């Protein structure tokens, strides 16, 4: 593993206890308070906006691990939400970060953030769910899914070979024609997502190329984990949680976000008008400001 520096961003690779590699990107100064960022589906830790000045002002560092099969992380076919939560704790141990950290998750990364907070409550000081999805494989969640997501769940579980073939084909497209592939995705997006993606096209393109590395194996395993029983209870999350969601989200509509907030003990919500699934890119300074305040509050002893 290369020596830590205060530069931003810094690629790192650690060795997990079972011998697998875990790749991650560090943004900011390693001496500052740590925040773990869980990337979205089909993406990687490169999707974090690089704003070194903001991180320095807030005295934060962002650690963005790549899930198994993504970027430099080893493929791990038995991937589950709990197994990756354990990988993240092993990452923190390897980086000698012992205290509670902040946790963020965008899209399906929000479910991974919840799993970490539920499985390792002593390691999580606060969490933010950014355009989060729900765990598709949880029975109590199923009735809250749209018919589109119910159909995708059925297809992923019923025809895994078809999804594996699709992700393999997409991996080749991202490797050979990344700009053309991104443009193709943008054409299929709703306006809120299309506009934000176009403004941040280089960041999202590079993140997707790494997301679909290893012949798309990591994307497929991530989808399988998402569709199976999650292996944790949302109600076991004890850290304070904040939800950010766009009212124009064309990927995961905001209709069941109040339901998730109730299961998190009435977690505060920010439902932003006219914003879509990429809202974290449009609101990054405000999101980091909130996380800084949450970590400060968690570190303040009660009177």
PDB file of C-alpha atoms in Angstrom:
ATOM      1  CA  UNK A   1       0.000   0.000   0.000  1.00  0.00           C
ATOM      2  CA  UNK A   2       1.479   3.402  -0.931  1.00  0.00           C
ATOM      3  CA  UNK A   3       2.370   5.804   1.856  1.00  0.00           C
ATOM      4  CA  UNK A   4      -0.579   8.081   2.761  1.00  0.00           C
ATOM      5  CA  UNK A   5      -0.351  11.632   1.522  1.00  0.00           C
ATOM      6  CA  UNK A   6      -2.483  14.717   1.945  1.00  0.00           C
ATOM      7  CA  UNK A   7      -3.150  14.818  -1.788  1.00  0.00           C
ATOM      8  CA  UNK A   8      -6.555  14.282  -3.323  1.00  0.00           C
ATOM      9  CA  UNK A   9      -7.483  11.820  -4.674  1.00  0.00           C
ATOM     10  CA  UNK A  10      -5.135   8.961  -3.763  1.00  0.00           C
ATOM     11  CA  UNK A  11      -5.682   5.351  -4.963  1.00  0.00           C
ATOM     12  CA  UNK A  12      -4.948   2.714  -2.331  1.00  0.00           C
ATOM     13  CA  UNK A  13      -5.098  -1.068  -2.155  1.00  0.00           C
ATOM     14  CA  UNK A  14      -5.254  -3.090   1.044  1.00  0.00           C
ATOM     15  CA  UNK A  15      -5.153  -6.829   1.718  1.00  0.00           C
ATOM     16  CA  UNK A  16      -8.223  -8.200   3.486  1.00  0.00           C
ATOM     17  CA  UNK A  17      -7.914 -10.903   6.180  1.00  0.00           C
ATOM     18  CA  UNK A  18      -8.870 -13.661   3.707  1.00  0.00           C
ATOM     19  CA  UNK A  19      -6.234 -12.523   1.190  1.00  0.00           C
ATOM     20  CA  UNK A  20      -8.499 -10.609  -1.195  1.00  0.00           C
ATOM     21  CA  UNK A  21      -7.610  -7.116  -2.427  1.00  0.00           C
ATOM     22  CA  UNK A  22      -9.785  -4.128  -1.659  1.00  0.00           C
ATOM     23  CA  UNK A  23      -9.227  -1.036  -3.765  1.00  0.00           C
ATOM     24  CA  UNK A  24     -10.281   2.389  -2.577  1.00  0.00           C
ATOM     25  CA  UNK A  25      -9.769   6.061  -3.286  1.00  0.00           C
ATOM     26  CA  UNK A  26      -8.918   8.519  -0.532  1.00  0.00           C
ATOM     27  CA  UNK A  27      -9.924  12.154  -0.949  1.00  0.00           C
ATOM     28  CA  UNK A  28      -8.386  14.633   1.441  1.00  0.00           C
ATOM     29  CA  UNK A  29      -5.908  14.527   4.303  1.00  0.00           C
ATOM     30  CA  UNK A  30      -5.511  11.190   6.156  1.00  0.00           C
ATOM     31  CA  UNK A  31      -5.138  13.115   9.418  1.00  0.00           C
ATOM     32  CA  UNK A  32      -8.705  14.433   9.188  1.00  0.00           C
ATOM     33  CA  UNK A  33     -12.001  12.866  10.296  1.00  0.00           C
ATOM     34  CA  UNK A  34     -12.966   9.908   8.132  1.00  0.00           C
ATOM     35  CA  UNK A  35     -16.148   9.470   6.081  1.00  0.00           C
ATOM     36  CA  UNK A  36     -16.788   6.246   4.150  1.00  0.00           C
ATOM     37  CA  UNK A  37     -18.574   6.749   0.817  1.00  0.00           C
ATOM     38  CA  UNK A  38     -20.436   3.766  -0.706  1.00  0.00           C
ATOM     39  CA  UNK A  39     -20.687   4.116  -4.486  1.00  0.00           C
ATOM     40  CA  UNK A  40     -23.725   3.423  -6.618  1.00  0.00           C
ATOM     41  CA  UNK A  41     -24.577   0.419  -8.778  1.00  0.00           C
ATOM     42  CA  UNK A  42     -22.367  -0.026 -11.834  1.00  0.00           C
ATOM     43  CA  UNK A  43     -19.983   2.625 -10.578  1.00  0.00           C
ATOM     44  CA  UNK A  44     -16.929   2.931  -8.330  1.00  0.00           C
ATOM     45  CA  UNK A  45     -15.213   5.085  -5.729  1.00  0.00           C
ATOM     46  CA  UNK A  46     -14.162   7.460  -8.503  1.00  0.00           C
ATOM     47  CA  UNK A  47     -17.661   8.979  -8.503  1.00  0.00           C
ATOM     48  CA  UNK A  48     -16.820  11.229  -5.517  1.00  0.00           C
ATOM     49  CA  UNK A  49     -16.439  14.924  -6.438  1.00  0.00           C
ATOM     50  CA  UNK A  50     -12.844  16.026  -5.903  1.00  0.00           C
ATOM     51  CA  UNK A  51     -13.067  19.189  -3.804  1.00  0.00           C
ATOM     52  CA  UNK A  52      -9.848  19.285  -1.789  1.00  0.00           C
ATOM     53  CA  UNK A  53     -10.390  22.850  -0.539  1.00  0.00           C
ATOM     54  CA  UNK A  54     -13.803  21.980   0.912  1.00  0.00           C
ATOM     55  CA  UNK A  55     -12.450  18.849   2.619  1.00  0.00           C
ATOM     56  CA  UNK A  56      -9.582  20.843   4.088  1.00  0.00           C
ATOM     57  CA  UNK A  57     -11.923  23.519   5.421  1.00  0.00           C
ATOM     58  CA  UNK A  58     -14.175  20.925   7.045  1.00  0.00           C
ATOM     59  CA  UNK A  59     -11.236  18.734   8.107  1.00  0.00           C
ATOM     60  CA  UNK A  60     -12.717  15.648   6.471  1.00  0.00           C
ATOM     61  CA  UNK A  61     -11.282  12.826   4.414  1.00  0.00           C
ATOM     62  CA  UNK A  62     -13.428  10.616   2.170  1.00  0.00           C
ATOM     63  CA  UNK A  63     -12.630   6.911   1.869  1.00  0.00           C
ATOM     64  CA  UNK A  64     -14.434   5.437  -1.159  1.00  0.00           C
ATOM     65  CA  UNK A  65     -13.962   1.642  -1.342  1.00  0.00           C
ATOM     66  CA  UNK A  66     -14.728  -0.320  -4.487  1.00  0.00           C
ATOM     67  CA  UNK A  67     -16.998  -3.293  -3.898  1.00  0.00           C
ATOM     68  CA  UNK A  68     -15.750  -6.760  -4.921  1.00  0.00           C
ATOM     69  CA  UNK A  69     -15.088  -7.062  -8.653  1.00  0.00           C
ATOM     70  CA  UNK A  70     -14.987  -3.276  -9.094  1.00  0.00           C
ATOM     71  CA  UNK A  71     -11.739  -1.515 -10.023  1.00  0.00           C
ATOM     72  CA  UNK A  72      -8.831  -3.106  -8.163  1.00  0.00           C
ATOM     73  CA  UNK A  73     -11.029  -5.049  -5.713  1.00  0.00           C
ATOM     74  CA  UNK A  74     -10.939  -8.822  -6.053  1.00  0.00           C
ATOM     75  CA  UNK A  75     -14.008 -10.618  -7.347  1.00  0.00           C
ATOM     76  CA  UNK A  76     -15.981 -12.236  -4.516  1.00  0.00           C
ATOM     77  CA  UNK A  77     -18.992 -14.170  -5.739  1.00  0.00           C
ATOM     78  CA  UNK A  78     -20.547 -14.783  -2.261  1.00  0.00           C
ATOM     79  CA  UNK A  79     -20.896 -10.980  -1.855  1.00  0.00           C
ATOM     80  CA  UNK A  80     -23.607  -9.910   0.608  1.00  0.00           C
ATOM     81  CA  UNK A  81     -24.399  -6.663   2.373  1.00  0.00           C
ATOM     82  CA  UNK A  82     -22.951  -8.026   5.654  1.00  0.00           C
ATOM     83  CA  UNK A  83     -19.806  -9.372   3.956  1.00  0.00           C
ATOM     84  CA  UNK A  84     -18.987  -5.993   2.458  1.00  0.00           C
ATOM     85  CA  UNK A  85     -19.713  -4.255   5.753  1.00  0.00           C
ATOM     86  CA  UNK A  86     -17.077  -6.534   7.284  1.00  0.00           C
ATOM     87  CA  UNK A  87     -14.682  -5.662   4.428  1.00  0.00           C
ATOM     88  CA  UNK A  88     -15.108  -1.962   5.195  1.00  0.00           C
ATOM     89  CA  UNK A  89     -14.316  -2.503   8.878  1.00  0.00           C
ATOM     90  CA  UNK A  90     -11.203  -4.461   7.847  1.00  0.00           C
ATOM     91  CA  UNK A  91     -10.283  -1.494   5.619  1.00  0.00           C
ATOM     92  CA  UNK A  92     -10.643   0.919   8.538  1.00  0.00           C
ATOM     93  CA  UNK A  93      -8.513  -1.347  10.721  1.00  0.00           C
ATOM     94  CA  UNK A  94      -5.808  -1.541   8.035  1.00  0.00           C
ATOM     95  CA  UNK A  95      -5.806   2.258   7.782  1.00  0.00           C
ATOM     96  CA  UNK A  96      -5.598   2.470  11.599  1.00  0.00           C
ATOM     97  CA  UNK A  97      -8.899   4.340  11.910  1.00  0.00           C
ATOM     98  CA  UNK A  98     -10.311   3.079  15.188  1.00  0.00           C
ATOM     99  CA  UNK A  99     -13.002   5.567  16.113  1.00  0.00           C
ATOM    100  CA  UNK A 100     -16.536   5.921  14.726  1.00  0.00           C
ATOM    101  CA  UNK A 101     -16.703   7.352  11.198  1.00  0.00           C
ATOM    102  CA  UNK A 102     -19.260   9.066   9.045  1.00  0.00           C
ATOM    103  CA  UNK A 103     -20.918   6.940   6.363  1.00  0.00           C
ATOM    104  CA  UNK A 104     -22.520   7.981   3.077  1.00  0.00           C
ATOM    105  CA  UNK A 105     -24.209   5.899   0.414  1.00  0.00           C
ATOM    106  CA  UNK A 106     -25.520   6.907  -2.998  1.00  0.00           C
ATOM    107  CA  UNK A 107     -28.238   4.855  -4.723  1.00  0.00           C
ATOM    108  CA  UNK A 108     -27.725   1.150  -3.854  1.00  0.00           C
ATOM    109  CA  UNK A 109     -24.709   2.354  -1.886  1.00  0.00           C
ATOM    110  CA  UNK A 110     -27.279   3.625   0.599  1.00  0.00           C
ATOM    111  CA  UNK A 111     -28.242   0.032   1.400  1.00  0.00           C
ATOM    112  CA  UNK A 112     -24.565  -0.833   1.933  1.00  0.00           C
ATOM    113  CA  UNK A 113     -24.295   2.186   4.254  1.00  0.00           C
ATOM    114  CA  UNK A 114     -27.270   0.911   6.266  1.00  0.00           C
ATOM    115  CA  UNK A 115     -25.726  -2.562   6.468  1.00  0.00           C
ATOM    116  CA  UNK A 116     -22.486  -1.135   7.867  1.00  0.00           C
ATOM    117  CA  UNK A 117     -24.362   0.933  10.457  1.00  0.00           C
ATOM    118  CA  UNK A 118     -26.580  -2.011  11.470  1.00  0.00           C
ATOM    119  CA  UNK A 119     -23.831  -4.634  11.627  1.00  0.00           C
ATOM    120  CA  UNK A 120     -21.094  -2.496  13.196  1.00  0.00           C
ATOM    121  CA  UNK A 121     -22.880   0.207  15.219  1.00  0.00           C
ATOM    122  CA  UNK A 122     -19.777   1.086  17.241  1.00  0.00           C
ATOM    123  CA  UNK A 123     -17.922   2.040  14.050  1.00  0.00           C
ATOM    124  CA  UNK A 124     -20.548   4.444  12.655  1.00  0.00           C
ATOM    125  CA  UNK A 125     -21.101   7.903  14.123  1.00  0.00           C
ATOM    126  CA  UNK A 126     -23.627   9.179  11.559  1.00  0.00           C
ATOM    127  CA  UNK A 127     -24.976   8.279   8.121  1.00  0.00           C
ATOM    128  CA  UNK A 128     -26.370  10.041   5.069  1.00  0.00           C
ATOM    129  CA  UNK A 129     -28.451   8.232   2.445  1.00  0.00           C
ATOM    130  CA  UNK A 130     -28.246  10.012  -0.900  1.00  0.00           C
ATOM    131  CA  UNK A 131     -30.949   9.053  -3.430  1.00  0.00           C
ATOM    132  CA  UNK A 132     -31.001   5.708  -1.678  1.00  0.00           C
ATOM    133  CA  UNK A 133     -32.708   2.546  -2.836  1.00  0.00           C
ATOM    134  CA  UNK A 134     -34.257  -0.111  -0.613  1.00  0.00           C
ATOM    135  CA  UNK A 135     -33.058  -3.716  -0.169  1.00  0.00           C
ATOM    136  CA  UNK A 136     -34.973  -5.499  -2.930  1.00  0.00           C
ATOM    137  CA  UNK A 137     -34.775  -8.902  -1.270  1.00  0.00           C
ATOM    138  CA  UNK A 138     -36.487  -7.939   1.975  1.00  0.00           C
ATOM    139  CA  UNK A 139     -40.030  -9.287   2.166  1.00  0.00           C
ATOM    140  CA  UNK A 140     -41.470  -6.310   4.004  1.00  0.00           C
ATOM    141  CA  UNK A 141     -39.988  -3.971   1.387  1.00  0.00           C
ATOM    142  CA  UNK A 142     -41.450  -5.862  -1.584  1.00  0.00           C
ATOM    143  CA  UNK A 143     -44.943  -4.372  -1.347  1.00  0.00           C
ATOM    144  CA  UNK A 144     -43.434  -0.865  -1.433  1.00  0.00           C
ATOM    145  CA  UNK A 145     -41.627  -1.486  -4.746  1.00  0.00           C
ATOM    146  CA  UNK A 146     -42.901  -0.112  -8.036  1.00  0.00           C
ATOM    147  CA  UNK A 147     -43.940  -2.601 -10.695  1.00  0.00           C
ATOM    148  CA  UNK A 148     -40.742  -1.761 -12.587  1.00  0.00           C
ATOM    149  CA  UNK A 149     -38.531  -2.751  -9.666  1.00  0.00           C
ATOM    150  CA  UNK A 150     -40.599  -5.845  -8.982  1.00  0.00           C
ATOM    151  CA  UNK A 151     -40.031  -6.823 -12.617  1.00  0.00           C
ATOM    152  CA  UNK A 152     -36.283  -6.204 -12.382  1.00  0.00           C
ATOM    153  CA  UNK A 153     -36.126  -8.282  -9.205  1.00  0.00           C
ATOM    154  CA  UNK A 154     -37.963 -11.132 -10.912  1.00  0.00           C
ATOM    155  CA  UNK A 155     -35.657 -10.975 -13.932  1.00  0.00           C
ATOM    156  CA  UNK A 156     -32.440 -10.864 -11.898  1.00  0.00           C
ATOM    157  CA  UNK A 157     -33.427 -13.902  -9.838  1.00  0.00           C
ATOM    158  CA  UNK A 158     -35.218 -15.826 -12.578  1.00  0.00           C
ATOM    159  CA  UNK A 159     -32.806 -15.265 -15.454  1.00  0.00           C
ATOM    160  CA  UNK A 160     -29.363 -14.640 -13.957  1.00  0.00           C
ATOM    161  CA  UNK A 161     -27.599 -15.870 -17.110  1.00  0.00           C
ATOM    162  CA  UNK A 162     -29.301 -13.113 -19.129  1.00  0.00           C
ATOM    163  CA  UNK A 163     -28.173 -10.437 -16.687  1.00  0.00           C
ATOM    164  CA  UNK A 164     -24.655 -11.859 -16.601  1.00  0.00           C
ATOM    165  CA  UNK A 165     -24.535 -11.656 -20.410  1.00  0.00           C
ATOM    166  CA  UNK A 166     -25.860  -8.088 -20.356  1.00  0.00           C
ATOM    167  CA  UNK A 167     -23.275  -6.908 -17.835  1.00  0.00           C
ATOM    168  CA  UNK A 168     -20.494  -8.617 -19.800  1.00  0.00           C
ATOM    169  CA  UNK A 169     -21.606  -6.768 -22.950  1.00  0.00           C
ATOM    170  CA  UNK A 170     -21.809  -3.466 -21.056  1.00  0.00           C
ATOM    171  CA  UNK A 171     -18.333  -4.048 -19.644  1.00  0.00           C
ATOM    172  CA  UNK A 172     -16.987  -4.302 -23.181  1.00  0.00           C
ATOM    173  CA  UNK A 173     -18.800  -1.135 -24.219  1.00  0.00           C
ATOM    174  CA  UNK A 174     -17.460   0.871 -21.264  1.00  0.00           C
ATOM    175  CA  UNK A 175     -13.941  -0.401 -21.954  1.00  0.00           C
ATOM    176  CA  UNK A 176     -13.933   0.203 -25.725  1.00  0.00           C
ATOM    177  CA  UNK A 177     -16.299   3.151 -26.186  1.00  0.00           C
ATOM    178  CA  UNK A 178     -16.761   4.952 -22.832  1.00  0.00           C
ATOM    179  CA  UNK A 179     -17.904   8.312 -24.220  1.00  0.00           C
ATOM    180  CA  UNK A 180     -20.333   6.742 -26.651  1.00  0.00           C
ATOM    181  CA  UNK A 181     -21.718   4.469 -23.936  1.00  0.00           C
ATOM    182  CA  UNK A 182     -22.272   7.383 -21.552  1.00  0.00           C
ATOM    183  CA  UNK A 183     -24.011   9.356 -24.300  1.00  0.00           C
ATOM    184  CA  UNK A 184     -26.271   6.353 -24.939  1.00  0.00           C
ATOM    185  CA  UNK A 185     -27.241   6.216 -21.244  1.00  0.00           C
ATOM    186  CA  UNK A 186     -27.876   9.973 -21.133  1.00  0.00           C
ATOM    187  CA  UNK A 187     -30.335   9.696 -24.039  1.00  0.00           C
ATOM    188  CA  UNK A 188     -32.425   7.272 -21.977  1.00  0.00           C
ATOM    189  CA  UNK A 189     -32.501   9.395 -18.825  1.00  0.00           C
ATOM    190  CA  UNK A 190     -35.173  11.740 -17.571  1.00  0.00           C
ATOM    191  CA  UNK A 191     -34.296  15.451 -17.777  1.00  0.00           C
ATOM    192  CA  UNK A 192     -33.103  15.878 -14.171  1.00  0.00           C
ATOM    193  CA  UNK A 193     -30.678  12.945 -14.452  1.00  0.00           C
ATOM    194  CA  UNK A 194     -29.594  13.785 -18.003  1.00  0.00           C
ATOM    195  CA  UNK A 195     -28.682  17.384 -17.172  1.00  0.00           C
ATOM    196  CA  UNK A 196     -26.692  16.473 -14.050  1.00  0.00           C
ATOM    197  CA  UNK A 197     -24.893  13.607 -15.806  1.00  0.00           C
ATOM    198  CA  UNK A 198     -23.920  15.839 -18.716  1.00  0.00           C
ATOM    199  CA  UNK A 199     -22.458  18.405 -16.296  1.00  0.00           C
ATOM    200  CA  UNK A 200     -20.363  15.737 -14.558  1.00  0.00           C
ATOM    201  CA  UNK A 201     -19.773  13.448 -17.528  1.00  0.00           C
ATOM    202  CA  UNK A 202     -16.016  12.903 -17.082  1.00  0.00           C
ATOM    203  CA  UNK A 203     -16.323  11.916 -13.414  1.00  0.00           C
ATOM    204  CA  UNK A 204     -19.255   9.552 -14.022  1.00  0.00           C
ATOM    205  CA  UNK A 205     -17.690   8.057 -17.158  1.00  0.00           C
ATOM    206  CA  UNK A 206     -14.429   7.206 -15.404  1.00  0.00           C
ATOM    207  CA  UNK A 207     -16.302   5.797 -12.400  1.00  0.00           C
ATOM    208  CA  UNK A 208     -18.423   3.548 -14.639  1.00  0.00           C
ATOM    209  CA  UNK A 209     -15.392   2.231 -16.549  1.00  0.00           C
ATOM    210  CA  UNK A 210     -13.956   0.997 -13.244  1.00  0.00           C
ATOM    211  CA  UNK A 211     -17.394  -0.152 -12.103  1.00  0.00           C
ATOM    212  CA  UNK A 212     -17.657  -2.522 -15.061  1.00  0.00           C
ATOM    213  CA  UNK A 213     -14.080  -3.816 -14.783  1.00  0.00           C
ATOM    214  CA  UNK A 214     -13.420  -7.553 -14.473  1.00  0.00           C
ATOM    215  CA  UNK A 215     -15.875  -8.303 -17.309  1.00  0.00           C
ATOM    216  CA  UNK A 216     -18.796  -6.885 -15.327  1.00  0.00           C
ATOM    217  CA  UNK A 217     -18.489  -9.581 -12.685  1.00  0.00           C
ATOM    218  CA  UNK A 218     -18.708  -7.147  -9.764  1.00  0.00           C
ATOM    219  CA  UNK A 219     -21.864  -5.514 -11.127  1.00  0.00           C
ATOM    220  CA  UNK A 220     -23.566  -8.882 -11.476  1.00  0.00           C
ATOM    221  CA  UNK A 221     -22.578 -10.012  -7.972  1.00  0.00           C
ATOM    222  CA  UNK A 222     -23.728  -6.668  -6.560  1.00  0.00           C
ATOM    223  CA  UNK A 223     -27.108  -7.122  -8.261  1.00  0.00           C
ATOM    224  CA  UNK A 224     -27.441 -10.643  -6.887  1.00  0.00           C
ATOM    225  CA  UNK A 225     -26.664  -9.435  -3.358  1.00  0.00           C
ATOM    226  CA  UNK A 226     -29.205  -6.637  -3.744  1.00  0.00           C
ATOM    227  CA  UNK A 227     -31.947  -9.088  -4.713  1.00  0.00           C
ATOM    228  CA  UNK A 228     -31.315 -11.645  -1.966  1.00  0.00           C
ATOM    229  CA  UNK A 229     -32.444 -11.261   1.675  1.00  0.00           C
ATOM    230  CA  UNK A 230     -30.303  -8.406   2.993  1.00  0.00           C
ATOM    231  CA  UNK A 231     -28.904 -10.122   6.082  1.00  0.00           C
ATOM    232  CA  UNK A 232     -29.495  -7.144   8.385  1.00  0.00           C
ATOM    233  CA  UNK A 233     -32.391  -5.232   9.908  1.00  0.00           C
ATOM    234  CA  UNK A 234     -32.896  -1.569   9.073  1.00  0.00           C
ATOM    235  CA  UNK A 235     -34.243  -1.074  12.601  1.00  0.00           C
ATOM    236  CA  UNK A 236     -30.854  -2.100  14.037  1.00  0.00           C
ATOM    237  CA  UNK A 237     -29.285   1.155  12.813  1.00  0.00           C
ATOM    238  CA  UNK A 238     -28.556   3.278  15.886  1.00  0.00           C
ATOM    239  CA  UNK A 239     -26.526   6.139  14.412  1.00  0.00           C
ATOM    240  CA  UNK A 240     -28.314   9.356  13.389  1.00  0.00           C
ATOM    241  CA  UNK A 241     -29.321   9.171   9.721  1.00  0.00           C
ATOM    242  CA  UNK A 242     -30.220  11.905   7.234  1.00  0.00           C
ATOM    243  CA  UNK A 243     -31.952  11.216   3.907  1.00  0.00           C
ATOM    244  CA  UNK A 244     -31.482  13.305   0.768  1.00  0.00           C
ATOM    245  CA  UNK A 245     -33.766  12.580  -2.176  1.00  0.00           C
ATOM    246  CA  UNK A 246     -34.894  14.367  -5.312  1.00  0.00           C
ATOM    247  CA  UNK A 247     -38.595  14.754  -6.003  1.00  0.00           C
ATOM    248  CA  UNK A 248     -37.826  14.322  -9.723  1.00  0.00           C
ATOM    249  CA  UNK A 249     -35.765  11.156  -9.208  1.00  0.00           C
ATOM    250  CA  UNK A 250     -36.345   9.028 -12.312  1.00  0.00           C
ATOM    251  CA  UNK A 251     -34.432   5.987 -11.007  1.00  0.00           C
ATOM    252  CA  UNK A 252     -35.853   5.530  -7.522  1.00  0.00           C
ATOM    253  CA  UNK A 253     -38.927   7.645  -6.941  1.00  0.00           C
ATOM    254  CA  UNK A 254     -39.319   9.455  -3.608  1.00  0.00           C
ATOM    255  CA  UNK A 255     -42.634   7.803  -2.715  1.00  0.00           C
ATOM    256  CA  UNK A 256     -41.220   5.226  -0.287  1.00  0.00           C
ATOM    257  CA  UNK A 257     -38.566   7.436   1.307  1.00  0.00           C
ATOM    258  CA  UNK A 258     -40.952   8.460   4.148  1.00  0.00           C
ATOM    259  CA  UNK A 259     -41.495   4.724   4.763  1.00  0.00           C
ATOM    260  CA  UNK A 260     -37.725   4.224   5.106  1.00  0.00           C
ATOM    261  CA  UNK A 261     -37.438   7.274   7.363  1.00  0.00           C
ATOM    262  CA  UNK A 262     -40.087   5.807   9.681  1.00  0.00           C
ATOM    263  CA  UNK A 263     -38.155   2.536   9.916  1.00  0.00           C
ATOM    264  CA  UNK A 264     -35.109   4.596  10.901  1.00  0.00           C
ATOM    265  CA  UNK A 265     -36.910   6.124  13.862  1.00  0.00           C
ATOM    266  CA  UNK A 266     -38.178   9.190  12.040  1.00  0.00           C
ATOM    267  CA  UNK A 267     -34.934  10.145  10.319  1.00  0.00           C
ATOM    268  CA  UNK A 268     -35.011  13.702   8.909  1.00  0.00           C
ATOM    269  CA  UNK A 269     -35.549  13.958   5.148  1.00  0.00           C
ATOM    270  CA  UNK A 270     -34.537  16.537   2.571  1.00  0.00           C
ATOM    271  CA  UNK A 271     -36.854  16.113  -0.434  1.00  0.00           C
ATOM    272  CA  UNK A 272     -35.483  18.493  -3.049  1.00  0.00           C
ATOM    273  CA  UNK A 273     -37.819  19.755  -5.797  1.00  0.00           C
ATOM    274  CA  UNK A 274     -36.828  19.355  -9.447  1.00  0.00           C
ATOM    275  CA  UNK A 275     -33.758  17.267  -8.551  1.00  0.00           C
ATOM    276  CA  UNK A 276     -33.059  13.752  -9.730  1.00  0.00           C
ATOM    277  CA  UNK A 277     -31.006  10.712  -8.861  1.00  0.00           C
ATOM    278  CA  UNK A 278     -27.666  12.539  -9.225  1.00  0.00           C
ATOM    279  CA  UNK A 279     -28.501  15.122  -6.554  1.00  0.00           C
ATOM    280  CA  UNK A 280     -25.376  14.380  -4.525  1.00  0.00           C
ATOM    281  CA  UNK A 281     -23.288  15.925  -7.312  1.00  0.00           C
ATOM    282  CA  UNK A 282     -25.401  19.076  -7.263  1.00  0.00           C
ATOM    283  CA  UNK A 283     -25.424  19.431  -3.466  1.00  0.00           C
ATOM    284  CA  UNK A 284     -21.998  18.118  -2.456  1.00  0.00           C
ATOM    285  CA  UNK A 285     -20.907  21.136  -0.344  1.00  0.00           C
ATOM    286  CA  UNK A 286     -24.167  21.143   1.632  1.00  0.00           C
ATOM    287  CA  UNK A 287     -23.978  17.373   2.133  1.00  0.00           C
ATOM    288  CA  UNK A 288     -20.439  17.595   3.481  1.00  0.00           C
ATOM    289  CA  UNK A 289     -21.370  20.535   5.713  1.00  0.00           C
ATOM    290  CA  UNK A 290     -24.146  18.437   7.216  1.00  0.00           C
ATOM    291  CA  UNK A 291     -21.836  15.446   7.729  1.00  0.00           C
ATOM    292  CA  UNK A 292     -19.266  17.663   9.438  1.00  0.00           C
ATOM    293  CA  UNK A 293     -21.950  18.919  11.836  1.00  0.00           C
ATOM    294  CA  UNK A 294     -23.189  15.363  12.521  1.00  0.00           C
ATOM    295  CA  UNK A 295     -19.673  14.167  13.350  1.00  0.00           C
ATOM    296  CA  UNK A 296     -19.101  17.154  15.601  1.00  0.00           C
ATOM    297  CA  UNK A 297     -22.350  16.446  17.449  1.00  0.00           C
ATOM    298  CA  UNK A 298     -21.438  12.761  17.835  1.00  0.00           C
ATOM    299  CA  UNK A 299     -18.074  13.718  19.316  1.00  0.00           C
ATOM    300  CA  UNK A 300     -19.596  16.113  21.861  1.00  0.00           C
ATOM    301  CA  UNK A 301     -20.181  14.417  25.219  1.00  0.00           C
ATOM    302  CA  UNK A 302     -23.712  14.787  26.644  1.00  0.00           C
ATOM    303  CA  UNK A 303     -24.220  17.302  29.428  1.00  0.00           C
TER     304      UNK A 303
END
